[in-house]
Amino acid sequence: MDAHPASCLLTEKPLHLLEGLNDAQRDAITAGTGPVLVLAGPGSGKTRVLTHRIAYLVQEMKVPAWHILAVTFTNKAAKEMNERIEALLEGSLRGLTMGTFHAVCARILRREAENLTHYDQNFVIFDTADQLQVMKQALKDLNLDDKKFPPNKIRNAIGQAKNELITPDLYNATNYIAEVTRRVYTRYQEILHANNAMDFDDLLMNTVLLFDERPEILQRYQERYQYILVD
């Protein structure tokens, strides 16, 4: 995810980025600097506004593409956004960072791998099946019955903890089930670390923790990404 000079293939004719849009969409696309919140229902053109906004930033406001970060929830949406931007600008846009939350976090973590405790830049990402297998191994290592403590249920509890930025050492065990979950969580992470692996929730949690613990790294990304668009 190294910075590149903004570079796109543009036509010499004027680009009509606001044609066919309603007033609310135009307002969102042409907003100046500072935060903008757009509330819209399904099918109201949110992705269209986002892609036109990026094109407007580059074409009209002369924002270098590498100062822009665009994130969405699915790979399909990210691919669609990229294709639309290329169509609007009639060419590829180099330097733009675009992807799902998980994909963007993975790229940041690989780039900052030397600042991570348990991982190198070649860490692998365990999918749901891999996670379940690790969970079963953790239960087995702790001599816990996976019928009494269903792996999926424990995995969901651990995922919820990670979404709240609660690491194993911070997990508050207020009852027996919570204590079992804490022990399994600890062992689960040990297995992941031994395999240089992260699960999907780790990608988000570790990025936030990295920024919290290393303000100089956070500042570097804040200076780079001056425009952050979230679908």
mmCIF file with all atom_site columns, C-alpha atoms in Angstrom:
data_model
loop_
_atom_site.group_PDB
_atom_site.id
_atom_site.type_symbol
_atom_site.label_atom_id
_atom_site.label_alt_id
_atom_site.label_comp_id
_atom_site.label_asym_id
_atom_site.label_entity_id
_atom_site.label_seq_id
_atom_site.pdbx_PDB_ins_code
_atom_site.Cartn_x
_atom_site.Cartn_y
_atom_site.Cartn_z
_atom_site.occupancy
_atom_site.B_iso_or_equiv
_atom_site.pdbx_formal_charge
_atom_site.auth_seq_id
_atom_site.auth_comp_id
_atom_site.auth_asym_id
_atom_site.auth_atom_id
_atom_site.pdbx_PDB_model_num
ATOM 1   C CA . MET A 1 1   ? 0.000   0.000   0.000   1.00 0.00 ? 1   MET A CA 1
ATOM 2   C CA . ASP A 1 2   ? 2.840   2.394   -0.811  1.00 0.00 ? 2   ASP A CA 1
ATOM 3   C CA . ALA A 1 3   ? 1.919   5.905   -1.863  1.00 0.00 ? 3   ALA A CA 1
ATOM 4   C CA . HIS A 1 4   ? 1.942   6.665   -5.561  1.00 0.00 ? 4   HIS A CA 1
ATOM 5   C CA . PRO A 1 5   ? 1.523   9.981   -7.362  1.00 0.00 ? 5   PRO A CA 1
ATOM 6   C CA . ALA A 1 6   ? -2.033  10.552  -8.485  1.00 0.00 ? 6   ALA A CA 1
ATOM 7   C CA . SER A 1 7   ? -2.326  9.497   -12.091 1.00 0.00 ? 7   SER A CA 1
ATOM 8   C CA . CYS A 1 8   ? -5.424  8.859   -14.182 1.00 0.00 ? 8   CYS A CA 1
ATOM 9   C CA . LEU A 1 9   ? -6.289  8.739   -17.848 1.00 0.00 ? 9   LEU A CA 1
ATOM 10  C CA . LEU A 1 10  ? -8.688  11.598  -18.571 1.00 0.00 ? 10  LEU A CA 1
ATOM 11  C CA . THR A 1 11  ? -10.352 12.849  -21.693 1.00 0.00 ? 11  THR A CA 1
ATOM 12  C CA . GLU A 1 12  ? -9.956  16.445  -22.808 1.00 0.00 ? 12  GLU A CA 1
ATOM 13  C CA . LYS A 1 13  ? -13.699 16.973  -22.972 1.00 0.00 ? 13  LYS A CA 1
ATOM 14  C CA . PRO A 1 14  ? -15.513 18.251  -19.817 1.00 0.00 ? 14  PRO A CA 1
ATOM 15  C CA . LEU A 1 15  ? -16.698 15.586  -17.430 1.00 0.00 ? 15  LEU A CA 1
ATOM 16  C CA . HIS A 1 16  ? -20.348 15.986  -16.433 1.00 0.00 ? 16  HIS A CA 1
ATOM 17  C CA . LEU A 1 17  ? -20.124 14.339  -13.022 1.00 0.00 ? 17  LEU A CA 1
ATOM 18  C CA . LEU A 1 18  ? -23.387 15.859  -11.781 1.00 0.00 ? 18  LEU A CA 1
ATOM 19  C CA . GLU A 1 19  ? -25.686 15.036  -14.685 1.00 0.00 ? 19  GLU A CA 1
ATOM 20  C CA . GLY A 1 20  ? -28.708 12.885  -13.909 1.00 0.00 ? 20  GLY A CA 1
ATOM 21  C CA . LEU A 1 21  ? -28.410 13.387  -10.146 1.00 0.00 ? 21  LEU A CA 1
ATOM 22  C CA . ASN A 1 22  ? -30.941 14.901  -7.758  1.00 0.00 ? 22  ASN A CA 1
ATOM 23  C CA . ASP A 1 23  ? -30.236 17.924  -5.556  1.00 0.00 ? 23  ASP A CA 1
ATOM 24  C CA . ALA A 1 24  ? -29.392 15.875  -2.444  1.00 0.00 ? 24  ALA A CA 1
ATOM 25  C CA . GLN A 1 25  ? -26.930 13.743  -4.400  1.00 0.00 ? 25  GLN A CA 1
ATOM 26  C CA . ARG A 1 26  ? -25.283 16.819  -5.905  1.00 0.00 ? 26  ARG A CA 1
ATOM 27  C CA . ASP A 1 27  ? -24.936 18.396  -2.467  1.00 0.00 ? 27  ASP A CA 1
ATOM 28  C CA . ALA A 1 28  ? -23.195 15.292  -1.129  1.00 0.00 ? 28  ALA A CA 1
ATOM 29  C CA . ILE A 1 29  ? -20.868 15.006  -4.117  1.00 0.00 ? 29  ILE A CA 1
ATOM 30  C CA . THR A 1 30  ? -19.854 18.670  -4.200  1.00 0.00 ? 30  THR A CA 1
ATOM 31  C CA . ALA A 1 31  ? -19.439 19.111  -0.441  1.00 0.00 ? 31  ALA A CA 1
ATOM 32  C CA . GLY A 1 32  ? -16.184 20.807  0.428   1.00 0.00 ? 32  GLY A CA 1
ATOM 33  C CA . THR A 1 33  ? -13.773 19.685  3.109   1.00 0.00 ? 33  THR A CA 1
ATOM 34  C CA . GLY A 1 34  ? -14.882 18.420  6.500   1.00 0.00 ? 34  GLY A CA 1
ATOM 35  C CA . PRO A 1 35  ? -17.190 15.582  7.588   1.00 0.00 ? 35  PRO A CA 1
ATOM 36  C CA . VAL A 1 36  ? -20.328 14.784  5.616   1.00 0.00 ? 36  VAL A CA 1
ATOM 37  C CA . LEU A 1 37  ? -23.028 12.305  6.678   1.00 0.00 ? 37  LEU A CA 1
ATOM 38  C CA . VAL A 1 38  ? -25.393 10.968  4.013   1.00 0.00 ? 38  VAL A CA 1
ATOM 39  C CA . LEU A 1 39  ? -28.473 9.071   5.179   1.00 0.00 ? 39  LEU A CA 1
ATOM 40  C CA . ALA A 1 40  ? -30.157 7.046   2.456   1.00 0.00 ? 40  ALA A CA 1
ATOM 41  C CA . GLY A 1 41  ? -32.223 3.909   2.063   1.00 0.00 ? 41  GLY A CA 1
ATOM 42  C CA . PRO A 1 42  ? -31.620 0.854   -0.155  1.00 0.00 ? 42  PRO A CA 1
ATOM 43  C CA . GLY A 1 43  ? -31.594 1.591   -3.869  1.00 0.00 ? 43  GLY A CA 1
ATOM 44  C CA . SER A 1 44  ? -31.301 5.355   -3.412  1.00 0.00 ? 44  SER A CA 1
ATOM 45  C CA . GLY A 1 45  ? -27.945 5.618   -5.138  1.00 0.00 ? 45  GLY A CA 1
ATOM 46  C CA . LYS A 1 46  ? -25.453 5.559   -2.234  1.00 0.00 ? 46  LYS A CA 1
ATOM 47  C CA . THR A 1 47  ? -22.763 3.803   -4.255  1.00 0.00 ? 47  THR A CA 1
ATOM 48  C CA . ARG A 1 48  ? -23.325 6.184   -7.141  1.00 0.00 ? 48  ARG A CA 1
ATOM 49  C CA . VAL A 1 49  ? -22.865 9.171   -4.836  1.00 0.00 ? 49  VAL A CA 1
ATOM 50  C CA . LEU A 1 50  ? -19.698 7.696   -3.373  1.00 0.00 ? 50  LEU A CA 1
ATOM 51  C CA . THR A 1 51  ? -18.094 6.977   -6.743  1.00 0.00 ? 51  THR A CA 1
ATOM 52  C CA . HIS A 1 52  ? -19.071 10.363  -8.166  1.00 0.00 ? 52  HIS A CA 1
ATOM 53  C CA . ARG A 1 53  ? -17.714 12.006  -5.019  1.00 0.00 ? 53  ARG A CA 1
ATOM 54  C CA . ILE A 1 54  ? -14.330 10.346  -5.519  1.00 0.00 ? 54  ILE A CA 1
ATOM 55  C CA . ALA A 1 55  ? -14.272 11.370  -9.173  1.00 0.00 ? 55  ALA A CA 1
ATOM 56  C CA . TYR A 1 56  ? -15.262 14.912  -8.170  1.00 0.00 ? 56  TYR A CA 1
ATOM 57  C CA . LEU A 1 57  ? -12.490 15.108  -5.571  1.00 0.00 ? 57  LEU A CA 1
ATOM 58  C CA . VAL A 1 58  ? -9.889  14.099  -8.133  1.00 0.00 ? 58  VAL A CA 1
ATOM 59  C CA . GLN A 1 59  ? -11.210 15.923  -11.197 1.00 0.00 ? 59  GLN A CA 1
ATOM 60  C CA . GLU A 1 60  ? -12.624 19.138  -9.732  1.00 0.00 ? 60  GLU A CA 1
ATOM 61  C CA . MET A 1 61  ? -10.952 19.570  -6.338  1.00 0.00 ? 61  MET A CA 1
ATOM 62  C CA . LYS A 1 62  ? -7.572  18.270  -7.574  1.00 0.00 ? 62  LYS A CA 1
ATOM 63  C CA . VAL A 1 63  ? -7.133  15.922  -4.616  1.00 0.00 ? 63  VAL A CA 1
ATOM 64  C CA . PRO A 1 64  ? -4.296  13.418  -5.231  1.00 0.00 ? 64  PRO A CA 1
ATOM 65  C CA . ALA A 1 65  ? -5.799  9.928   -5.396  1.00 0.00 ? 65  ALA A CA 1
ATOM 66  C CA . TRP A 1 66  ? -3.430  8.559   -2.763  1.00 0.00 ? 66  TRP A CA 1
ATOM 67  C CA . HIS A 1 67  ? -5.007  10.947  -0.224  1.00 0.00 ? 67  HIS A CA 1
ATOM 68  C CA . ILE A 1 68  ? -8.334  9.120   -0.626  1.00 0.00 ? 68  ILE A CA 1
ATOM 69  C CA . LEU A 1 69  ? -9.476  5.997   1.222   1.00 0.00 ? 69  LEU A CA 1
ATOM 70  C CA . ALA A 1 70  ? -12.799 4.358   0.329   1.00 0.00 ? 70  ALA A CA 1
ATOM 71  C CA . VAL A 1 71  ? -14.136 1.416   2.313   1.00 0.00 ? 71  VAL A CA 1
ATOM 72  C CA . THR A 1 72  ? -17.243 -0.723  1.961   1.00 0.00 ? 72  THR A CA 1
ATOM 73  C CA . PHE A 1 73  ? -18.601 -3.986  3.351   1.00 0.00 ? 73  PHE A CA 1
ATOM 74  C CA . THR A 1 74  ? -18.336 -6.448  0.483   1.00 0.00 ? 74  THR A CA 1
ATOM 75  C CA . ASN A 1 75  ? -15.818 -7.332  -2.212  1.00 0.00 ? 75  ASN A CA 1
ATOM 76  C CA . LYS A 1 76  ? -18.603 -7.063  -4.777  1.00 0.00 ? 76  LYS A CA 1
ATOM 77  C CA . ALA A 1 77  ? -19.339 -3.469  -3.774  1.00 0.00 ? 77  ALA A CA 1
ATOM 78  C CA . ALA A 1 78  ? -15.644 -2.538  -3.824  1.00 0.00 ? 78  ALA A CA 1
ATOM 79  C CA . LYS A 1 79  ? -15.234 -4.015  -7.312  1.00 0.00 ? 79  LYS A CA 1
ATOM 80  C CA . GLU A 1 80  ? -18.344 -2.198  -8.533  1.00 0.00 ? 80  GLU A CA 1
ATOM 81  C CA . MET A 1 81  ? -17.126 1.115   -7.103  1.00 0.00 ? 81  MET A CA 1
ATOM 82  C CA . ASN A 1 82  ? -13.751 0.749   -8.767  1.00 0.00 ? 82  ASN A CA 1
ATOM 83  C CA . GLU A 1 83  ? -15.339 -0.046  -12.133 1.00 0.00 ? 83  GLU A CA 1
ATOM 84  C CA . ARG A 1 84  ? -17.646 2.957   -11.883 1.00 0.00 ? 84  ARG A CA 1
ATOM 85  C CA . ILE A 1 85  ? -14.798 5.322   -11.037 1.00 0.00 ? 85  ILE A CA 1
ATOM 86  C CA . GLU A 1 86  ? -12.786 4.061   -14.007 1.00 0.00 ? 86  GLU A CA 1
ATOM 87  C CA . ALA A 1 87  ? -15.808 4.645   -16.223 1.00 0.00 ? 87  ALA A CA 1
ATOM 88  C CA . LEU A 1 88  ? -16.309 8.186   -14.906 1.00 0.00 ? 88  LEU A CA 1
ATOM 89  C CA . LEU A 1 89  ? -12.673 9.140   -15.357 1.00 0.00 ? 89  LEU A CA 1
ATOM 90  C CA . GLU A 1 90  ? -12.256 6.997   -18.488 1.00 0.00 ? 90  GLU A CA 1
ATOM 91  C CA . GLY A 1 91  ? -9.213  5.238   -17.123 1.00 0.00 ? 91  GLY A CA 1
ATOM 92  C CA . SER A 1 92  ? -7.639  3.686   -14.056 1.00 0.00 ? 92  SER A CA 1
ATOM 93  C CA . LEU A 1 93  ? -6.973  5.764   -10.957 1.00 0.00 ? 93  LEU A CA 1
ATOM 94  C CA . ARG A 1 94  ? -3.585  4.936   -9.446  1.00 0.00 ? 94  ARG A CA 1
ATOM 95  C CA . GLY A 1 95  ? -2.905  5.464   -5.757  1.00 0.00 ? 95  GLY A CA 1
ATOM 96  C CA . LEU A 1 96  ? -6.513  5.249   -4.591  1.00 0.00 ? 96  LEU A CA 1
ATOM 97  C CA . THR A 1 97  ? -6.994  2.886   -1.635  1.00 0.00 ? 97  THR A CA 1
ATOM 98  C CA . MET A 1 98  ? -10.297 1.059   -1.925  1.00 0.00 ? 98  MET A CA 1
ATOM 99  C CA . GLY A 1 99  ? -11.607 -2.179  -0.453  1.00 0.00 ? 99  GLY A CA 1
ATOM 100 C CA . THR A 1 100 ? -13.600 -3.799  2.301   1.00 0.00 ? 100 THR A CA 1
ATOM 101 C CA . PHE A 1 101 ? -12.881 -2.954  5.933   1.00 0.00 ? 101 PHE A CA 1
ATOM 102 C CA . HIS A 1 102 ? -11.122 -6.289  6.364   1.00 0.00 ? 102 HIS A CA 1
ATOM 103 C CA . ALA A 1 103 ? -9.086  -5.978  3.175   1.00 0.00 ? 103 ALA A CA 1
ATOM 104 C CA . VAL A 1 104 ? -7.899  -2.464  3.987   1.00 0.00 ? 104 VAL A CA 1
ATOM 105 C CA . CYS A 1 105 ? -6.956  -3.486  7.532   1.00 0.00 ? 105 CYS A CA 1
ATOM 106 C CA . ALA A 1 106 ? -5.075  -6.525  6.218   1.00 0.00 ? 106 ALA A CA 1
ATOM 107 C CA . ARG A 1 107 ? -3.050  -4.302  3.897   1.00 0.00 ? 107 ARG A CA 1
ATOM 108 C CA . ILE A 1 108 ? -2.198  -1.925  6.727   1.00 0.00 ? 108 ILE A CA 1
ATOM 109 C CA . LEU A 1 109 ? -1.158  -4.780  9.016   1.00 0.00 ? 109 LEU A CA 1
ATOM 110 C CA . ARG A 1 110 ? 1.063   -6.362  6.364   1.00 0.00 ? 110 ARG A CA 1
ATOM 111 C CA . ARG A 1 111 ? 2.737   -3.028  5.753   1.00 0.00 ? 111 ARG A CA 1
ATOM 112 C CA . GLU A 1 112 ? 3.231   -2.486  9.490   1.00 0.00 ? 112 GLU A CA 1
ATOM 113 C CA . ALA A 1 113 ? 4.130   -6.106  10.281  1.00 0.00 ? 113 ALA A CA 1
ATOM 114 C CA . GLU A 1 114 ? 7.437   -5.135  11.876  1.00 0.00 ? 114 GLU A CA 1
ATOM 115 C CA . ASN A 1 115 ? 5.431   -3.278  14.517  1.00 0.00 ? 115 ASN A CA 1
ATOM 116 C CA . LEU A 1 116 ? 3.278   -6.309  15.395  1.00 0.00 ? 116 LEU A CA 1
ATOM 117 C CA . THR A 1 117 ? 4.183   -8.613  18.267  1.00 0.00 ? 117 THR A CA 1
ATOM 118 C CA . HIS A 1 118 ? 3.088   -12.030 17.032  1.00 0.00 ? 118 HIS A CA 1
ATOM 119 C CA . TYR A 1 119 ? 3.116   -11.749 13.244  1.00 0.00 ? 119 TYR A CA 1
ATOM 120 C CA . ASP A 1 120 ? 5.228   -11.174 10.174  1.00 0.00 ? 120 ASP A CA 1
ATOM 121 C CA . GLN A 1 121 ? 4.009   -9.736  6.878   1.00 0.00 ? 121 GLN A CA 1
ATOM 122 C CA . ASN A 1 122 ? 3.229   -13.193 5.499   1.00 0.00 ? 122 ASN A CA 1
ATOM 123 C CA . PHE A 1 123 ? 0.524   -13.895 8.077   1.00 0.00 ? 123 PHE A CA 1
ATOM 124 C CA . VAL A 1 124 ? -2.391  -15.954 6.827   1.00 0.00 ? 124 VAL A CA 1
ATOM 125 C CA . ILE A 1 125 ? -6.071  -15.192 7.286   1.00 0.00 ? 125 ILE A CA 1
ATOM 126 C CA . PHE A 1 126 ? -8.174  -18.057 8.619   1.00 0.00 ? 126 PHE A CA 1
ATOM 127 C CA . ASP A 1 127 ? -11.654 -18.360 7.188   1.00 0.00 ? 127 ASP A CA 1
ATOM 128 C CA . THR A 1 128 ? -14.681 -19.629 9.095   1.00 0.00 ? 128 THR A CA 1
ATOM 129 C CA . ALA A 1 129 ? -13.805 -23.297 8.589   1.00 0.00 ? 129 ALA A CA 1
ATOM 130 C CA . ASP A 1 130 ? -10.224 -22.710 9.763   1.00 0.00 ? 130 ASP A CA 1
ATOM 131 C CA . GLN A 1 131 ? -11.448 -20.815 12.811  1.00 0.00 ? 131 GLN A CA 1
ATOM 132 C CA . LEU A 1 132 ? -13.800 -23.613 13.772  1.00 0.00 ? 132 LEU A CA 1
ATOM 133 C CA . GLN A 1 133 ? -10.985 -26.129 13.489  1.00 0.00 ? 133 GLN A CA 1
ATOM 134 C CA . VAL A 1 134 ? -8.764  -24.023 15.739  1.00 0.00 ? 134 VAL A CA 1
ATOM 135 C CA . MET A 1 135 ? -11.617 -23.646 18.205  1.00 0.00 ? 135 MET A CA 1
ATOM 136 C CA . LYS A 1 136 ? -12.074 -27.410 18.392  1.00 0.00 ? 136 LYS A CA 1
ATOM 137 C CA . GLN A 1 137 ? -8.332  -27.819 18.935  1.00 0.00 ? 137 GLN A CA 1
ATOM 138 C CA . ALA A 1 138 ? -8.394  -25.231 21.737  1.00 0.00 ? 138 ALA A CA 1
ATOM 139 C CA . LEU A 1 139 ? -11.252 -27.057 23.467  1.00 0.00 ? 139 LEU A CA 1
ATOM 140 C CA . LYS A 1 140 ? -9.415  -30.357 23.107  1.00 0.00 ? 140 LYS A CA 1
ATOM 141 C CA . ASP A 1 141 ? -6.196  -28.883 24.506  1.00 0.00 ? 141 ASP A CA 1
ATOM 142 C CA . LEU A 1 142 ? -8.119  -27.694 27.558  1.00 0.00 ? 142 LEU A CA 1
ATOM 143 C CA . ASN A 1 143 ? -9.932  -31.025 27.995  1.00 0.00 ? 143 ASN A CA 1
ATOM 144 C CA . LEU A 1 144 ? -13.296 -29.376 27.431  1.00 0.00 ? 144 LEU A CA 1
ATOM 145 C CA . ASP A 1 145 ? -16.258 -31.240 25.956  1.00 0.00 ? 145 ASP A CA 1
ATOM 146 C CA . ASP A 1 146 ? -17.275 -29.627 22.654  1.00 0.00 ? 146 ASP A CA 1
ATOM 147 C CA . LYS A 1 147 ? -20.823 -30.890 23.181  1.00 0.00 ? 147 LYS A CA 1
ATOM 148 C CA . LYS A 1 148 ? -21.094 -29.038 26.468  1.00 0.00 ? 148 LYS A CA 1
ATOM 149 C CA . PHE A 1 149 ? -19.278 -26.036 25.046  1.00 0.00 ? 149 PHE A CA 1
ATOM 150 C CA . PRO A 1 150 ? -20.302 -25.752 21.354  1.00 0.00 ? 150 PRO A CA 1
ATOM 151 C CA . PRO A 1 151 ? -17.369 -24.422 19.282  1.00 0.00 ? 151 PRO A CA 1
ATOM 152 C CA . ASN A 1 152 ? -19.537 -22.044 17.274  1.00 0.00 ? 152 ASN A CA 1
ATOM 153 C CA . LYS A 1 153 ? -21.052 -20.521 20.397  1.00 0.00 ? 153 LYS A CA 1
ATOM 154 C CA . ILE A 1 154 ? -17.635 -19.975 21.981  1.00 0.00 ? 154 ILE A CA 1
ATOM 155 C CA . ARG A 1 155 ? -16.271 -18.602 18.703  1.00 0.00 ? 155 ARG A CA 1
ATOM 156 C CA . ASN A 1 156 ? -19.128 -16.089 18.510  1.00 0.00 ? 156 ASN A CA 1
ATOM 157 C CA . ALA A 1 157 ? -18.449 -14.948 22.076  1.00 0.00 ? 157 ALA A CA 1
ATOM 158 C CA . ILE A 1 158 ? -14.769 -14.460 21.255  1.00 0.00 ? 158 ILE A CA 1
ATOM 159 C CA . GLY A 1 159 ? -15.657 -12.585 18.079  1.00 0.00 ? 159 GLY A CA 1
ATOM 160 C CA . GLN A 1 160 ? -17.909 -10.264 20.057  1.00 0.00 ? 160 GLN A CA 1
ATOM 161 C CA . ALA A 1 161 ? -15.087 -9.624  22.526  1.00 0.00 ? 161 ALA A CA 1
ATOM 162 C CA . LYS A 1 162 ? -12.706 -8.769  19.692  1.00 0.00 ? 162 LYS A CA 1
ATOM 163 C CA . ASN A 1 163 ? -15.237 -6.370  18.203  1.00 0.00 ? 163 ASN A CA 1
ATOM 164 C CA . GLU A 1 164 ? -15.222 -4.594  21.561  1.00 0.00 ? 164 GLU A CA 1
ATOM 165 C CA . LEU A 1 165 ? -11.388 -4.578  21.549  1.00 0.00 ? 165 LEU A CA 1
ATOM 166 C CA . ILE A 1 166 ? -11.234 -6.989  24.481  1.00 0.00 ? 166 ILE A CA 1
ATOM 167 C CA . THR A 1 167 ? -8.100  -9.126  24.377  1.00 0.00 ? 167 THR A CA 1
ATOM 168 C CA . PRO A 1 168 ? -7.816  -12.384 26.391  1.00 0.00 ? 168 PRO A CA 1
ATOM 169 C CA . ASP A 1 169 ? -6.015  -10.671 29.270  1.00 0.00 ? 169 ASP A CA 1
ATOM 170 C CA . LEU A 1 170 ? -8.812  -8.094  29.510  1.00 0.00 ? 170 LEU A CA 1
ATOM 171 C CA . TYR A 1 171 ? -11.674 -10.579 29.247  1.00 0.00 ? 171 TYR A CA 1
ATOM 172 C CA . ASN A 1 172 ? -13.855 -10.232 32.331  1.00 0.00 ? 172 ASN A CA 1
ATOM 173 C CA . ALA A 1 173 ? -14.958 -13.680 33.582  1.00 0.00 ? 173 ALA A CA 1
ATOM 174 C CA . THR A 1 174 ? -17.977 -13.025 35.816  1.00 0.00 ? 174 THR A CA 1
ATOM 175 C CA . ASN A 1 175 ? -19.313 -16.595 35.804  1.00 0.00 ? 175 ASN A CA 1
ATOM 176 C CA . TYR A 1 176 ? -18.258 -20.149 34.963  1.00 0.00 ? 176 TYR A CA 1
ATOM 177 C CA . ILE A 1 177 ? -19.162 -19.934 31.256  1.00 0.00 ? 177 ILE A CA 1
ATOM 178 C CA . ALA A 1 178 ? -17.279 -16.665 30.944  1.00 0.00 ? 178 ALA A CA 1
ATOM 179 C CA . GLU A 1 179 ? -14.255 -18.208 32.661  1.00 0.00 ? 179 GLU A CA 1
ATOM 180 C CA . VAL A 1 180 ? -14.292 -21.112 30.212  1.00 0.00 ? 180 VAL A CA 1
ATOM 181 C CA . THR A 1 181 ? -14.599 -18.646 27.344  1.00 0.00 ? 181 THR A CA 1
ATOM 182 C CA . ARG A 1 182 ? -11.618 -16.678 28.650  1.00 0.00 ? 182 ARG A CA 1
ATOM 183 C CA . ARG A 1 183 ? -9.489  -19.825 28.836  1.00 0.00 ? 183 ARG A CA 1
ATOM 184 C CA . VAL A 1 184 ? -10.530 -20.956 25.364  1.00 0.00 ? 184 VAL A CA 1
ATOM 185 C CA . TYR A 1 185 ? -9.966  -17.444 23.999  1.00 0.00 ? 185 TYR A CA 1
ATOM 186 C CA . THR A 1 186 ? -6.424  -17.465 25.390  1.00 0.00 ? 186 THR A CA 1
ATOM 187 C CA . ARG A 1 187 ? -5.643  -20.869 23.907  1.00 0.00 ? 187 ARG A CA 1
ATOM 188 C CA . TYR A 1 188 ? -7.342  -19.981 20.607  1.00 0.00 ? 188 TYR A CA 1
ATOM 189 C CA . GLN A 1 189 ? -5.079  -16.942 20.216  1.00 0.00 ? 189 GLN A CA 1
ATOM 190 C CA . GLU A 1 190 ? -2.003  -18.972 21.109  1.00 0.00 ? 190 GLU A CA 1
ATOM 191 C CA . ILE A 1 191 ? -2.784  -21.386 18.276  1.00 0.00 ? 191 ILE A CA 1
ATOM 192 C CA . LEU A 1 192 ? -3.348  -18.508 15.849  1.00 0.00 ? 192 LEU A CA 1
ATOM 193 C CA . HIS A 1 193 ? -0.053  -16.908 16.820  1.00 0.00 ? 193 HIS A CA 1
ATOM 194 C CA . ALA A 1 194 ? 1.792   -20.213 16.427  1.00 0.00 ? 194 ALA A CA 1
ATOM 195 C CA . ASN A 1 195 ? 0.472   -20.424 12.882  1.00 0.00 ? 195 ASN A CA 1
ATOM 196 C CA . ASN A 1 196 ? 1.162   -16.768 12.041  1.00 0.00 ? 196 ASN A CA 1
ATOM 197 C CA . ALA A 1 197 ? -2.584  -16.468 11.467  1.00 0.00 ? 197 ALA A CA 1
ATOM 198 C CA . MET A 1 198 ? -5.382  -14.003 12.111  1.00 0.00 ? 198 MET A CA 1
ATOM 199 C CA . ASP A 1 199 ? -9.113  -14.450 11.890  1.00 0.00 ? 199 ASP A CA 1
ATOM 200 C CA . PHE A 1 200 ? -11.389 -11.807 10.379  1.00 0.00 ? 200 PHE A CA 1
ATOM 201 C CA . ASP A 1 201 ? -12.046 -10.100 13.717  1.00 0.00 ? 201 ASP A CA 1
ATOM 202 C CA . ASP A 1 202 ? -8.292  -9.917  14.403  1.00 0.00 ? 202 ASP A CA 1
ATOM 203 C CA . LEU A 1 203 ? -7.816  -7.840  11.254  1.00 0.00 ? 203 LEU A CA 1
ATOM 204 C CA . LEU A 1 204 ? -10.034 -5.096  12.642  1.00 0.00 ? 204 LEU A CA 1
ATOM 205 C CA . MET A 1 205 ? -8.977  -5.366  16.277  1.00 0.00 ? 205 MET A CA 1
ATOM 206 C CA . ASN A 1 206 ? -5.247  -5.469  15.593  1.00 0.00 ? 206 ASN A CA 1
ATOM 207 C CA . THR A 1 207 ? -5.417  -2.426  13.344  1.00 0.00 ? 207 THR A CA 1
ATOM 208 C CA . VAL A 1 208 ? -7.239  -0.396  15.997  1.00 0.00 ? 208 VAL A CA 1
ATOM 209 C CA . LEU A 1 209 ? -4.866  -1.589  18.728  1.00 0.00 ? 209 LEU A CA 1
ATOM 210 C CA . LEU A 1 210 ? -1.857  -0.732  16.546  1.00 0.00 ? 210 LEU A CA 1
ATOM 211 C CA . PHE A 1 211 ? -3.136  2.810   16.050  1.00 0.00 ? 211 PHE A CA 1
ATOM 212 C CA . ASP A 1 212 ? -3.983  3.151   19.761  1.00 0.00 ? 212 ASP A CA 1
ATOM 213 C CA . GLU A 1 213 ? -0.578  1.916   20.902  1.00 0.00 ? 213 GLU A CA 1
ATOM 214 C CA . ARG A 1 214 ? 1.520   3.666   18.243  1.00 0.00 ? 214 ARG A CA 1
ATOM 215 C CA . PRO A 1 215 ? 0.263   7.244   17.784  1.00 0.00 ? 215 PRO A CA 1
ATOM 216 C CA . GLU A 1 216 ? 3.111   8.022   15.379  1.00 0.00 ? 216 GLU A CA 1
ATOM 217 C CA . ILE A 1 217 ? 1.830   5.308   13.024  1.00 0.00 ? 217 ILE A CA 1
ATOM 218 C CA . LEU A 1 218 ? -1.724  6.608   13.348  1.00 0.00 ? 218 LEU A CA 1
ATOM 219 C CA . GLN A 1 219 ? -0.513  10.109  12.526  1.00 0.00 ? 219 GLN A CA 1
ATOM 220 C CA . ARG A 1 220 ? 1.193   8.856   9.371   1.00 0.00 ? 220 ARG A CA 1
ATOM 221 C CA . TYR A 1 221 ? -2.072  7.389   8.078   1.00 0.00 ? 221 TYR A CA 1
ATOM 222 C CA . GLN A 1 222 ? -4.053  10.449  9.167   1.00 0.00 ? 222 GLN A CA 1
ATOM 223 C CA . GLU A 1 223 ? -1.716  12.607  7.112   1.00 0.00 ? 223 GLU A CA 1
ATOM 224 C CA . ARG A 1 224 ? -1.986  10.304  4.122   1.00 0.00 ? 224 ARG A CA 1
ATOM 225 C CA . TYR A 1 225 ? -5.749  9.746   4.075   1.00 0.00 ? 225 TYR A CA 1
ATOM 226 C CA . GLN A 1 226 ? -7.235  13.215  4.065   1.00 0.00 ? 226 GLN A CA 1
ATOM 227 C CA . TYR A 1 227 ? -10.516 12.021  2.567   1.00 0.00 ? 227 TYR A CA 1
ATOM 228 C CA . ILE A 1 228 ? -12.136 8.874   3.970   1.00 0.00 ? 228 ILE A CA 1
ATOM 229 C CA . LEU A 1 229 ? -15.340 7.666   2.359   1.00 0.00 ? 229 LEU A CA 1
ATOM 230 C CA . VAL A 1 230 ? -17.351 4.900   4.013   1.00 0.00 ? 230 VAL A CA 1
ATOM 231 C CA . ASP A 1 231 ? -20.186 3.096   2.247   1.00 0.00 ? 231 ASP A CA 1
#
